[in-house]
Amino acid sequence: MNAERVLFIRLSSLGDVLRTLPTMAAFKSAFPQTTVGFLTSESYAFLRGGLTFVDKFHFWYSGRRSEVIREIRRERYERSYNLHPILRAGLISAMLGIRERYGFGPALDREGGFLFSNHRVNVLPCTHRLDQTVELVKASGASLEPVLRPFALAPNQTPEAVTRLLDREKLGPQPFAVFIPGSSPGATEKRWPHPSYAELGRRLASRFKLSVFVLPGLGETALAAEVMRGTDSAGRVVPELRLEEIASLLSRARMVVGGDTGLTHLANTMGVPSLMIFGPTDPAVYSPRIGKFECLGGRPGAGRPHRGASRRAAPPTSSISVNQAFDACARLLDRTRV
C-alpha cells in the first residue's frame, strides 16, 4: 500500500464509532508506518487516551467547522475511508482536499453521501457492521482482519466523580452490575420493560450478591428511578456523568445489561461481560464481536430497520422473559468466576 497518510471518518453514533475500532487497529497493525487519522464528533474526545493505533485525532466541533477542515487539510492525507453512510459525512469528506476517497455505495448509503466518494463500495446491508467497514478498507487493496479484542477506553485513574459515587454507596471493592434501560428518544421500542429490569436486579442481588447501578440516558432519570424502585434495596440511580466518567464506571462493573445502545456497546468494547437485549434491530448486523457477551431477542433479517413500519413489525422486547435474561447473566458471570 503506497498511501502513507490515511483518514478514517465516522462522526456518530457511539455504537457505530466503537465498531470502527477493530478495523482501524488492524489497519495500523498491518501498515505500522502509515499515519492513521480519525475524524469523529467532539462528544467522543474521551476515546483519545486509549486508542494508541490512531496517530491524529480530529474532532468535528459544530462551531469550528472551517477550523477543523483547515486542520485536516494541513495533514495532507492521501486517502480517506468514510465509514458513515450519510449525506453530511460524504459532503465533509469532499471538503478535506483528499485525493482518494472511499465510501459506501448506494446499497448502504441511502442519503446520497456516496456522490462525494470517487471509490464507491457496495456491501450487503444485512452483513455485520464490522464486516462492512472491513470490506470498505479492503476495496483499496489492503489485506487485514479486524482486531477482536477489548480496547482500553476508560481513564487509567478513576475520575473524582466516580470515586465519590462508589464511596457514597459504600461499594468499595464490592461487585456491582450496571443496567442501561433507556434508548434514544425516537427508539423507545428498543427498551426492555422496566419491571423486567427490576426483577432481574432483585435476582442478581439474591443469587450473586451484586448491587445494581441504573444508568439513565439523556432525559431518562424517571425511567431509571422506576427500575431502581423495583429492585428494592439493590438498585441505585447513577447521577449525570460525562462520557469518560461513564466509561470508568462501566469498566469497573462485573457485568452490564442493556439494549442495543451506545453505552452497552461501550461496556462490551472495554471487555466488560455484557447482555444485550435487542428490539427491532438484527443481532446479525449489530451484535458485539468482542469479549464476553450474550444477545437476546432481535429481528433476524431486519437489516437496518430505521422506518417506523419496519420497527413496529419487530417482536416486542417484552417477549424476552426475566428467566431468559437471568440465565444469560448467570452464564456470563460464571465465565468471570463470580
mmCIF file of C-alpha atoms in Angstrom:
data_model
loop_
_atom_site.group_PDB
_atom_site.id
_atom_site.type_symbol
_atom_site.label_atom_id
_atom_site.label_comp_id
_atom_site.label_asym_id
_atom_site.label_seq_id
_atom_site.Cartn_x
_atom_site.Cartn_y
_atom_site.Cartn_z
ATOM 1 C CA MET A 1 0.000 0.000 0.000
ATOM 2 C CA ASN A 2 1.541 3.277 -1.152
ATOM 3 C CA ALA A 3 -0.501 5.722 0.929
ATOM 4 C CA GLU A 4 1.370 6.971 3.966
ATOM 5 C CA ARG A 5 -1.374 9.113 5.475
ATOM 6 C CA VAL A 6 -4.991 7.911 5.721
ATOM 7 C CA LEU A 7 -8.063 9.337 7.421
ATOM 8 C CA PHE A 8 -10.969 7.325 8.828
ATOM 9 C CA ILE A 9 -14.291 9.180 9.165
ATOM 10 C CA ARG A 10 -17.132 8.194 11.499
ATOM 11 C CA LEU A 11 -18.939 11.152 13.046
ATOM 12 C CA SER A 12 -21.537 9.321 15.169
ATOM 13 C CA SER A 13 -23.253 7.382 16.791
ATOM 14 C CA LEU A 14 -21.308 5.904 19.714
ATOM 15 C CA GLY A 15 -22.031 2.240 18.926
ATOM 16 C CA ASP A 16 -21.003 2.651 15.294
ATOM 17 C CA VAL A 17 -17.943 4.707 16.240
ATOM 18 C CA LEU A 18 -16.840 1.859 18.507
ATOM 19 C CA ARG A 19 -17.413 -0.664 15.722
ATOM 20 C CA THR A 20 -14.776 1.096 13.617
ATOM 21 C CA LEU A 21 -12.022 0.475 16.170
ATOM 22 C CA PRO A 22 -11.200 -3.166 15.261
ATOM 23 C CA THR A 23 -10.733 -2.146 11.626
ATOM 24 C CA MET A 24 -8.531 0.851 12.402
ATOM 25 C CA ALA A 25 -6.443 -1.197 14.839
ATOM 26 C CA ALA A 26 -5.965 -3.887 12.187
ATOM 27 C CA PHE A 27 -5.006 -1.291 9.595
ATOM 28 C CA LYS A 28 -2.323 0.217 11.834
ATOM 29 C CA SER A 29 -1.004 -3.240 12.693
ATOM 30 C CA ALA A 30 -0.779 -4.199 9.018
ATOM 31 C CA PHE A 31 0.773 -0.867 7.965
ATOM 32 C CA PRO A 32 2.655 0.476 11.011
ATOM 33 C CA GLN A 33 4.461 3.175 9.006
ATOM 34 C CA THR A 34 1.167 4.698 7.880
ATOM 35 C CA THR A 35 -0.144 7.766 9.704
ATOM 36 C CA VAL A 36 -3.725 6.989 10.755
ATOM 37 C CA GLY A 37 -6.091 9.883 11.372
ATOM 38 C CA PHE A 38 -9.597 9.715 12.798
ATOM 39 C CA LEU A 39 -12.372 12.287 12.357
ATOM 40 C CA THR A 40 -15.278 11.915 14.753
ATOM 41 C CA SER A 41 -17.631 14.008 16.870
ATOM 42 C CA GLU A 42 -16.349 16.184 19.687
ATOM 43 C CA SER A 43 -18.530 14.052 22.010
ATOM 44 C CA TYR A 44 -16.053 11.194 21.680
ATOM 45 C CA ALA A 45 -12.890 13.068 22.604
ATOM 46 C CA PHE A 46 -12.634 10.795 25.662
ATOM 47 C CA LEU A 47 -11.501 7.982 23.311
ATOM 48 C CA ARG A 48 -8.239 9.755 22.586
ATOM 49 C CA GLY A 49 -6.288 8.342 25.523
ATOM 50 C CA GLY A 50 -6.962 4.675 24.781
ATOM 51 C CA LEU A 51 -6.525 4.376 21.019
ATOM 52 C CA THR A 52 -2.788 4.035 20.521
ATOM 53 C CA PHE A 53 -3.274 2.972 16.899
ATOM 54 C CA VAL A 54 -4.619 6.422 15.977
ATOM 55 C CA ASP A 55 -1.868 8.961 15.293
ATOM 56 C CA LYS A 56 -4.012 12.049 14.685
ATOM 57 C CA PHE A 57 -7.410 12.799 16.199
ATOM 58 C CA HIS A 58 -9.700 15.382 14.620
ATOM 59 C CA PHE A 59 -12.956 16.347 16.319
ATOM 60 C CA TRP A 60 -15.891 17.830 14.453
ATOM 61 C CA TYR A 61 -16.922 20.839 16.561
ATOM 62 C CA SER A 62 -20.161 22.371 15.335
ATOM 63 C CA GLY A 63 -18.907 25.906 15.939
ATOM 64 C CA ARG A 64 -15.446 25.389 14.445
ATOM 65 C CA ARG A 65 -16.108 23.645 11.140
ATOM 66 C CA SER A 66 -13.827 25.796 8.998
ATOM 67 C CA GLU A 67 -11.007 25.462 11.508
ATOM 68 C CA VAL A 68 -11.330 21.659 11.595
ATOM 69 C CA ILE A 69 -11.317 21.456 7.789
ATOM 70 C CA ARG A 70 -8.165 23.589 7.625
ATOM 71 C CA GLU A 71 -6.547 21.444 10.326
ATOM 72 C CA ILE A 72 -7.198 18.262 8.346
ATOM 73 C CA ARG A 73 -6.086 19.806 5.053
ATOM 74 C CA ARG A 74 -2.727 20.684 6.651
ATOM 75 C CA GLU A 75 -2.154 16.982 7.373
ATOM 76 C CA ARG A 76 -2.230 16.222 3.612
ATOM 77 C CA TYR A 77 -3.956 12.870 3.888
ATOM 78 C CA GLU A 78 -3.720 10.819 0.709
ATOM 79 C CA ARG A 79 -6.705 8.532 1.274
ATOM 80 C CA SER A 80 -9.909 8.669 3.308
ATOM 81 C CA TYR A 81 -12.338 5.950 4.361
ATOM 82 C CA ASN A 82 -15.776 7.383 5.039
ATOM 83 C CA LEU A 83 -17.431 4.814 7.309
ATOM 84 C CA HIS A 84 -20.510 6.958 7.877
ATOM 85 C CA PRO A 85 -23.056 6.439 5.054
ATOM 86 C CA ILE A 86 -24.941 9.740 5.323
ATOM 87 C CA LEU A 87 -25.029 12.877 3.211
ATOM 88 C CA ARG A 88 -23.316 15.116 5.775
ATOM 89 C CA ALA A 89 -20.309 12.824 6.186
ATOM 90 C CA GLY A 90 -19.960 12.480 2.431
ATOM 91 C CA LEU A 91 -20.015 16.254 1.962
ATOM 92 C CA ILE A 92 -17.428 16.743 4.698
ATOM 93 C CA SER A 93 -15.155 14.132 3.132
ATOM 94 C CA ALA A 94 -15.232 16.042 -0.155
ATOM 95 C CA MET A 95 -14.216 19.296 1.563
ATOM 96 C CA LEU A 96 -10.997 17.913 3.042
ATOM 97 C CA GLY A 97 -8.854 18.004 -0.085
ATOM 98 C CA ILE A 98 -8.119 14.272 -0.046
ATOM 99 C CA ARG A 99 -7.444 12.728 -3.455
ATOM 100 C CA GLU A 100 -8.606 9.122 -2.884
ATOM 101 C CA ARG A 101 -11.990 8.987 -1.131
ATOM 102 C CA TYR A 102 -13.529 5.595 -0.340
ATOM 103 C CA GLY A 103 -17.146 5.400 0.762
ATOM 104 C CA PHE A 104 -20.114 3.050 0.814
ATOM 105 C CA GLY A 105 -22.222 2.810 -2.325
ATOM 106 C CA PRO A 106 -25.977 3.364 -2.626
ATOM 107 C CA ALA A 107 -26.793 -0.111 -1.272
ATOM 108 C CA LEU A 108 -25.885 1.197 2.187
ATOM 109 C CA ASP A 109 -25.758 4.975 1.766
ATOM 110 C CA ARG A 110 -29.343 5.956 1.004
ATOM 111 C CA GLU A 111 -28.881 9.689 1.590
ATOM 112 C CA GLY A 112 -26.563 10.348 -1.346
ATOM 113 C CA GLY A 113 -23.309 10.712 0.564
ATOM 114 C CA PHE A 114 -21.766 8.268 -1.909
ATOM 115 C CA LEU A 115 -21.888 11.017 -4.556
ATOM 116 C CA PHE A 116 -18.874 12.637 -2.878
ATOM 117 C CA SER A 117 -16.699 9.497 -2.961
ATOM 118 C CA ASN A 118 -14.619 8.626 -6.012
ATOM 119 C CA HIS A 119 -14.391 4.973 -4.911
ATOM 120 C CA ARG A 120 -17.819 3.543 -4.006
ATOM 121 C CA VAL A 121 -18.023 0.164 -2.347
ATOM 122 C CA ASN A 122 -21.306 -1.704 -2.300
ATOM 123 C CA VAL A 123 -21.786 -4.034 0.653
ATOM 124 C CA LEU A 124 -24.827 -6.018 1.711
ATOM 125 C CA PRO A 125 -26.865 -4.133 4.347
ATOM 126 C CA CYS A 126 -27.602 -7.433 6.114
ATOM 127 C CA THR A 127 -23.931 -8.109 6.903
ATOM 128 C CA HIS A 128 -22.400 -7.187 10.245
ATOM 129 C CA ARG A 129 -21.392 -3.556 10.569
ATOM 130 C CA LEU A 130 -17.823 -4.550 11.369
ATOM 131 C CA ASP A 131 -17.621 -6.662 8.223
ATOM 132 C CA GLN A 132 -18.928 -3.697 6.235
ATOM 133 C CA THR A 133 -16.058 -1.484 7.418
ATOM 134 C CA VAL A 134 -13.512 -4.193 6.660
ATOM 135 C CA GLU A 135 -14.877 -4.610 3.125
ATOM 136 C CA LEU A 136 -14.641 -0.872 2.526
ATOM 137 C CA VAL A 137 -10.962 -0.815 3.510
ATOM 138 C CA LYS A 138 -10.154 -3.993 1.587
ATOM 139 C CA ALA A 139 -11.511 -2.357 -1.553
ATOM 140 C CA SER A 140 -8.446 -0.091 -1.521
ATOM 141 C CA GLY A 141 -6.126 -3.102 -1.722
ATOM 142 C CA ALA A 142 -5.453 -3.506 1.996
ATOM 143 C CA SER A 143 -5.472 -7.034 3.347
ATOM 144 C CA LEU A 144 -6.468 -7.173 7.000
ATOM 145 C CA GLU A 145 -8.548 -8.928 9.626
ATOM 146 C CA PRO A 146 -10.245 -6.916 12.385
ATOM 147 C CA VAL A 147 -8.623 -6.874 15.829
ATOM 148 C CA LEU A 148 -11.211 -8.609 18.010
ATOM 149 C CA ARG A 149 -10.002 -7.688 21.478
ATOM 150 C CA PRO A 150 -11.146 -5.240 24.172
ATOM 151 C CA PHE A 151 -9.848 -1.695 23.961
ATOM 152 C CA ALA A 152 -8.683 0.337 26.983
ATOM 153 C CA LEU A 153 -11.094 3.256 26.690
ATOM 154 C CA ALA A 154 -11.534 4.093 30.384
ATOM 155 C CA PRO A 155 -9.131 6.559 32.071
ATOM 156 C CA ASN A 156 -6.208 4.953 33.903
ATOM 157 C CA GLN A 157 -7.112 6.901 37.021
ATOM 158 C CA THR A 158 -10.612 6.799 38.461
ATOM 159 C CA PRO A 159 -12.318 10.165 37.869
ATOM 160 C CA GLU A 160 -13.246 12.013 41.038
ATOM 161 C CA ALA A 161 -16.977 11.819 40.276
ATOM 162 C CA VAL A 162 -16.802 8.005 40.067
ATOM 163 C CA THR A 163 -14.750 7.770 43.253
ATOM 164 C CA ARG A 164 -17.322 9.880 45.086
ATOM 165 C CA LEU A 165 -20.159 7.722 43.747
ATOM 166 C CA LEU A 166 -18.560 4.456 44.862
ATOM 167 C CA ASP A 167 -17.643 5.920 48.250
ATOM 168 C CA ARG A 168 -21.138 7.324 48.812
ATOM 169 C CA GLU A 169 -22.736 3.987 48.029
ATOM 170 C CA LYS A 170 -20.141 2.239 50.233
ATOM 171 C CA LEU A 171 -19.384 -0.253 47.489
ATOM 172 C CA GLY A 172 -15.603 -0.081 47.545
ATOM 173 C CA PRO A 173 -14.374 -3.361 46.046
ATOM 174 C CA GLN A 174 -17.828 -4.965 46.182
ATOM 175 C CA PRO A 175 -19.095 -6.317 42.834
ATOM 176 C CA PHE A 176 -21.854 -4.467 41.023
ATOM 177 C CA ALA A 177 -23.779 -4.650 37.760
ATOM 178 C CA VAL A 178 -24.849 -1.710 35.608
ATOM 179 C CA PHE A 179 -28.263 -1.602 33.931
ATOM 180 C CA ILE A 180 -28.808 0.644 30.896
ATOM 181 C CA PRO A 181 -32.605 0.553 30.442
ATOM 182 C CA GLY A 182 -33.022 3.519 28.116
ATOM 183 C CA SER A 183 -32.591 4.285 24.431
ATOM 184 C CA SER A 184 -32.648 7.310 22.199
ATOM 185 C CA PRO A 185 -35.998 9.165 22.473
ATOM 186 C CA GLY A 186 -37.009 8.087 18.969
ATOM 187 C CA ALA A 187 -36.361 4.397 19.583
ATOM 188 C CA THR A 188 -38.355 3.535 22.681
ATOM 189 C CA GLU A 189 -39.266 0.187 21.110
ATOM 190 C CA LYS A 190 -35.673 -0.869 21.862
ATOM 191 C CA ARG A 191 -36.364 -0.761 25.606
ATOM 192 C CA TRP A 192 -36.886 -3.867 27.688
ATOM 193 C CA PRO A 193 -39.760 -3.189 30.175
ATOM 194 C CA HIS A 194 -38.562 -1.553 33.368
ATOM 195 C CA PRO A 195 -40.348 -4.095 35.635
ATOM 196 C CA SER A 196 -38.264 -6.805 33.941
ATOM 197 C CA TYR A 197 -35.061 -4.917 34.729
ATOM 198 C CA ALA A 198 -36.228 -4.508 38.323
ATOM 199 C CA GLU A 199 -36.925 -8.221 38.786
ATOM 200 C CA LEU A 200 -33.611 -9.123 37.172
ATOM 201 C CA GLY A 201 -31.870 -6.775 39.605
ATOM 202 C CA ARG A 202 -33.507 -8.474 42.581
ATOM 203 C CA ARG A 203 -32.452 -11.898 41.311
ATOM 204 C CA LEU A 204 -28.854 -10.845 40.695
ATOM 205 C CA ALA A 205 -28.680 -9.366 44.194
ATOM 206 C CA SER A 206 -30.098 -12.536 45.743
ATOM 207 C CA ARG A 207 -28.112 -15.096 43.755
ATOM 208 C CA PHE A 208 -24.815 -13.333 43.071
ATOM 209 C CA LYS A 209 -24.757 -10.601 45.775
ATOM 210 C CA LEU A 210 -24.498 -7.911 43.111
ATOM 211 C CA SER A 211 -25.572 -4.348 43.714
ATOM 212 C CA VAL A 212 -27.051 -2.623 40.677
ATOM 213 C CA PHE A 213 -26.318 0.821 39.278
ATOM 214 C CA VAL A 214 -29.038 2.067 36.917
ATOM 215 C CA LEU A 215 -27.566 4.366 34.298
ATOM 216 C CA PRO A 216 -30.007 6.882 32.807
ATOM 217 C CA GLY A 217 -29.562 8.370 29.370
ATOM 218 C CA LEU A 218 -30.365 11.955 28.493
ATOM 219 C CA GLY A 219 -33.785 12.794 29.976
ATOM 220 C CA GLU A 220 -34.268 9.263 31.337
ATOM 221 C CA THR A 221 -33.924 9.868 35.068
ATOM 222 C CA ALA A 222 -37.575 8.963 35.688
ATOM 223 C CA LEU A 223 -37.149 5.667 33.831
ATOM 224 C CA ALA A 224 -34.025 4.847 35.827
ATOM 225 C CA ALA A 225 -35.831 5.696 39.063
ATOM 226 C CA GLU A 226 -38.662 3.275 38.151
ATOM 227 C CA VAL A 227 -36.142 0.487 37.670
ATOM 228 C CA MET A 228 -34.337 1.386 40.894
ATOM 229 C CA ARG A 229 -37.510 1.365 42.981
ATOM 230 C CA GLY A 230 -38.402 -2.101 41.726
ATOM 231 C CA THR A 231 -35.050 -3.557 42.762
ATOM 232 C CA ASP A 232 -35.818 -2.874 46.438
ATOM 233 C CA SER A 233 -32.537 -2.072 48.171
ATOM 234 C CA ALA A 234 -30.298 -3.491 45.413
ATOM 235 C CA GLY A 235 -30.515 -0.568 42.987
ATOM 236 C CA ARG A 236 -29.001 2.907 42.819
ATOM 237 C CA VAL A 237 -29.515 5.538 40.128
ATOM 238 C CA VAL A 238 -26.292 6.959 38.698
ATOM 239 C CA PRO A 239 -26.195 10.778 38.677
ATOM 240 C CA GLU A 240 -25.363 12.664 35.496
ATOM 241 C CA LEU A 241 -21.817 11.881 34.374
ATOM 242 C CA ARG A 242 -19.622 12.771 31.422
ATOM 243 C CA LEU A 243 -18.872 10.044 28.893
ATOM 244 C CA GLU A 244 -15.332 9.457 30.169
ATOM 245 C CA GLU A 245 -16.739 9.073 33.695
ATOM 246 C CA ILE A 246 -19.380 6.637 32.469
ATOM 247 C CA ALA A 247 -16.644 4.639 30.742
ATOM 248 C CA SER A 248 -14.712 4.470 34.013
ATOM 249 C CA LEU A 249 -17.772 3.268 35.934
ATOM 250 C CA LEU A 250 -18.651 0.657 33.294
ATOM 251 C CA SER A 251 -15.092 -0.656 33.231
ATOM 252 C CA ARG A 252 -15.380 -1.480 36.947
ATOM 253 C CA ALA A 253 -18.681 -3.362 36.622
ATOM 254 C CA ARG A 254 -18.879 -7.124 36.935
ATOM 255 C CA MET A 255 -21.417 -7.081 34.123
ATOM 256 C CA VAL A 256 -23.675 -4.761 32.120
ATOM 257 C CA VAL A 257 -27.253 -5.298 30.914
ATOM 258 C CA GLY A 258 -28.797 -3.002 28.318
ATOM 259 C CA GLY A 259 -30.345 -2.646 24.903
ATOM 260 C CA ASP A 260 -28.720 -2.150 21.521
ATOM 261 C CA THR A 261 -27.420 1.269 22.555
ATOM 262 C CA GLY A 262 -24.091 3.071 22.519
ATOM 263 C CA LEU A 263 -23.362 2.710 26.243
ATOM 264 C CA THR A 264 -23.916 -1.056 26.177
ATOM 265 C CA HIS A 265 -21.551 -1.280 23.213
ATOM 266 C CA LEU A 266 -19.078 0.896 25.146
ATOM 267 C CA ALA A 267 -19.017 -1.625 28.003
ATOM 268 C CA ASN A 268 -18.579 -4.520 25.599
ATOM 269 C CA THR A 269 -15.751 -2.772 23.735
ATOM 270 C CA MET A 270 -13.879 -2.441 27.040
ATOM 271 C CA GLY A 271 -14.273 -6.163 27.685
ATOM 272 C CA VAL A 272 -16.990 -5.969 30.348
ATOM 273 C CA PRO A 273 -19.303 -9.035 30.228
ATOM 274 C CA SER A 274 -22.455 -7.702 28.578
ATOM 275 C CA LEU A 275 -26.012 -8.864 27.996
ATOM 276 C CA MET A 276 -27.576 -7.011 25.068
ATOM 277 C CA ILE A 277 -31.361 -7.165 24.672
ATOM 278 C CA PHE A 278 -32.408 -6.450 21.104
ATOM 279 C CA GLY A 279 -35.669 -4.959 19.886
ATOM 280 C CA PRO A 280 -36.262 -4.205 16.178
ATOM 281 C CA THR A 281 -32.634 -4.473 15.089
ATOM 282 C CA ASP A 282 -30.882 -7.584 13.785
ATOM 283 C CA PRO A 283 -28.202 -9.102 16.039
ATOM 284 C CA ALA A 284 -26.515 -10.476 12.917
ATOM 285 C CA VAL A 285 -25.800 -6.855 11.944
ATOM 286 C CA TYR A 286 -25.411 -5.065 15.285
ATOM 287 C CA SER A 287 -24.325 -7.650 17.871
ATOM 288 C CA PRO A 288 -20.972 -7.360 19.655
ATOM 289 C CA ARG A 289 -17.934 -9.204 18.383
ATOM 290 C CA ILE A 290 -15.577 -8.592 21.312
ATOM 291 C CA GLY A 291 -15.142 -10.252 24.691
ATOM 292 C CA LYS A 292 -17.858 -11.967 26.738
ATOM 293 C CA PHE A 293 -21.404 -11.202 25.657
ATOM 294 C CA GLU A 294 -24.869 -12.672 25.281
ATOM 295 C CA CYS A 295 -27.637 -11.439 22.972
ATOM 296 C CA LEU A 296 -31.382 -11.947 23.369
ATOM 297 C CA GLY A 297 -34.247 -11.001 21.076
ATOM 298 C CA GLY A 298 -33.937 -9.018 17.912
ATOM 299 C CA ARG A 299 -35.377 -9.406 14.463
ATOM 300 C CA PRO A 300 -33.263 -11.640 12.225
ATOM 301 C CA GLY A 301 -33.131 -10.455 8.634
ATOM 302 C CA ALA A 302 -34.272 -6.938 9.501
ATOM 303 C CA GLY A 303 -31.076 -5.296 8.268
ATOM 304 C CA ARG A 304 -31.324 -1.600 9.186
ATOM 305 C CA PRO A 305 -34.975 -1.014 10.196
ATOM 306 C CA HIS A 306 -34.986 2.757 10.571
ATOM 307 C CA ARG A 307 -38.544 3.295 9.363
ATOM 308 C CA GLY A 308 -41.492 3.190 11.734
ATOM 309 C CA ALA A 309 -43.429 0.418 9.999
ATOM 310 C CA SER A 310 -40.385 -1.835 9.949
ATOM 311 C CA ARG A 311 -39.696 -1.176 13.608
ATOM 312 C CA ARG A 312 -43.277 -1.904 14.607
ATOM 313 C CA ALA A 313 -43.096 -5.251 12.816
ATOM 314 C CA ALA A 314 -40.369 -6.453 15.189
ATOM 315 C CA PRO A 315 -41.210 -8.758 18.109
ATOM 316 C CA PRO A 316 -41.647 -6.675 21.283
ATOM 317 C CA THR A 317 -38.835 -6.772 23.814
ATOM 318 C CA SER A 318 -41.451 -7.763 26.406
ATOM 319 C CA SER A 319 -41.421 -11.238 24.816
ATOM 320 C CA ILE A 320 -37.979 -11.741 26.399
ATOM 321 C CA SER A 321 -38.541 -13.210 29.855
ATOM 322 C CA VAL A 322 -36.658 -12.411 33.023
ATOM 323 C CA ASN A 323 -35.780 -16.099 33.213
ATOM 324 C CA GLN A 324 -34.035 -15.866 29.831
ATOM 325 C CA ALA A 325 -32.141 -12.764 30.916
ATOM 326 C CA PHE A 326 -31.151 -14.237 34.279
ATOM 327 C CA ASP A 327 -29.879 -17.434 32.654
ATOM 328 C CA ALA A 328 -27.794 -15.342 30.220
ATOM 329 C CA CYS A 329 -26.406 -13.301 33.130
ATOM 330 C CA ALA A 330 -25.572 -16.491 35.015
ATOM 331 C CA ARG A 331 -23.619 -17.783 32.028
ATOM 332 C CA LEU A 332 -21.681 -14.524 31.778
ATOM 333 C CA LEU A 333 -20.951 -14.392 35.483
ATOM 334 C CA ASP A 334 -19.848 -17.998 35.559
ATOM 335 C CA ARG A 335 -17.281 -17.183 32.879
ATOM 336 C CA THR A 336 -15.866 -14.464 35.154
ATOM 337 C CA ARG A 337 -15.753 -16.832 38.144
ATOM 338 C CA VAL A 338 -18.175 -14.892 40.329
#
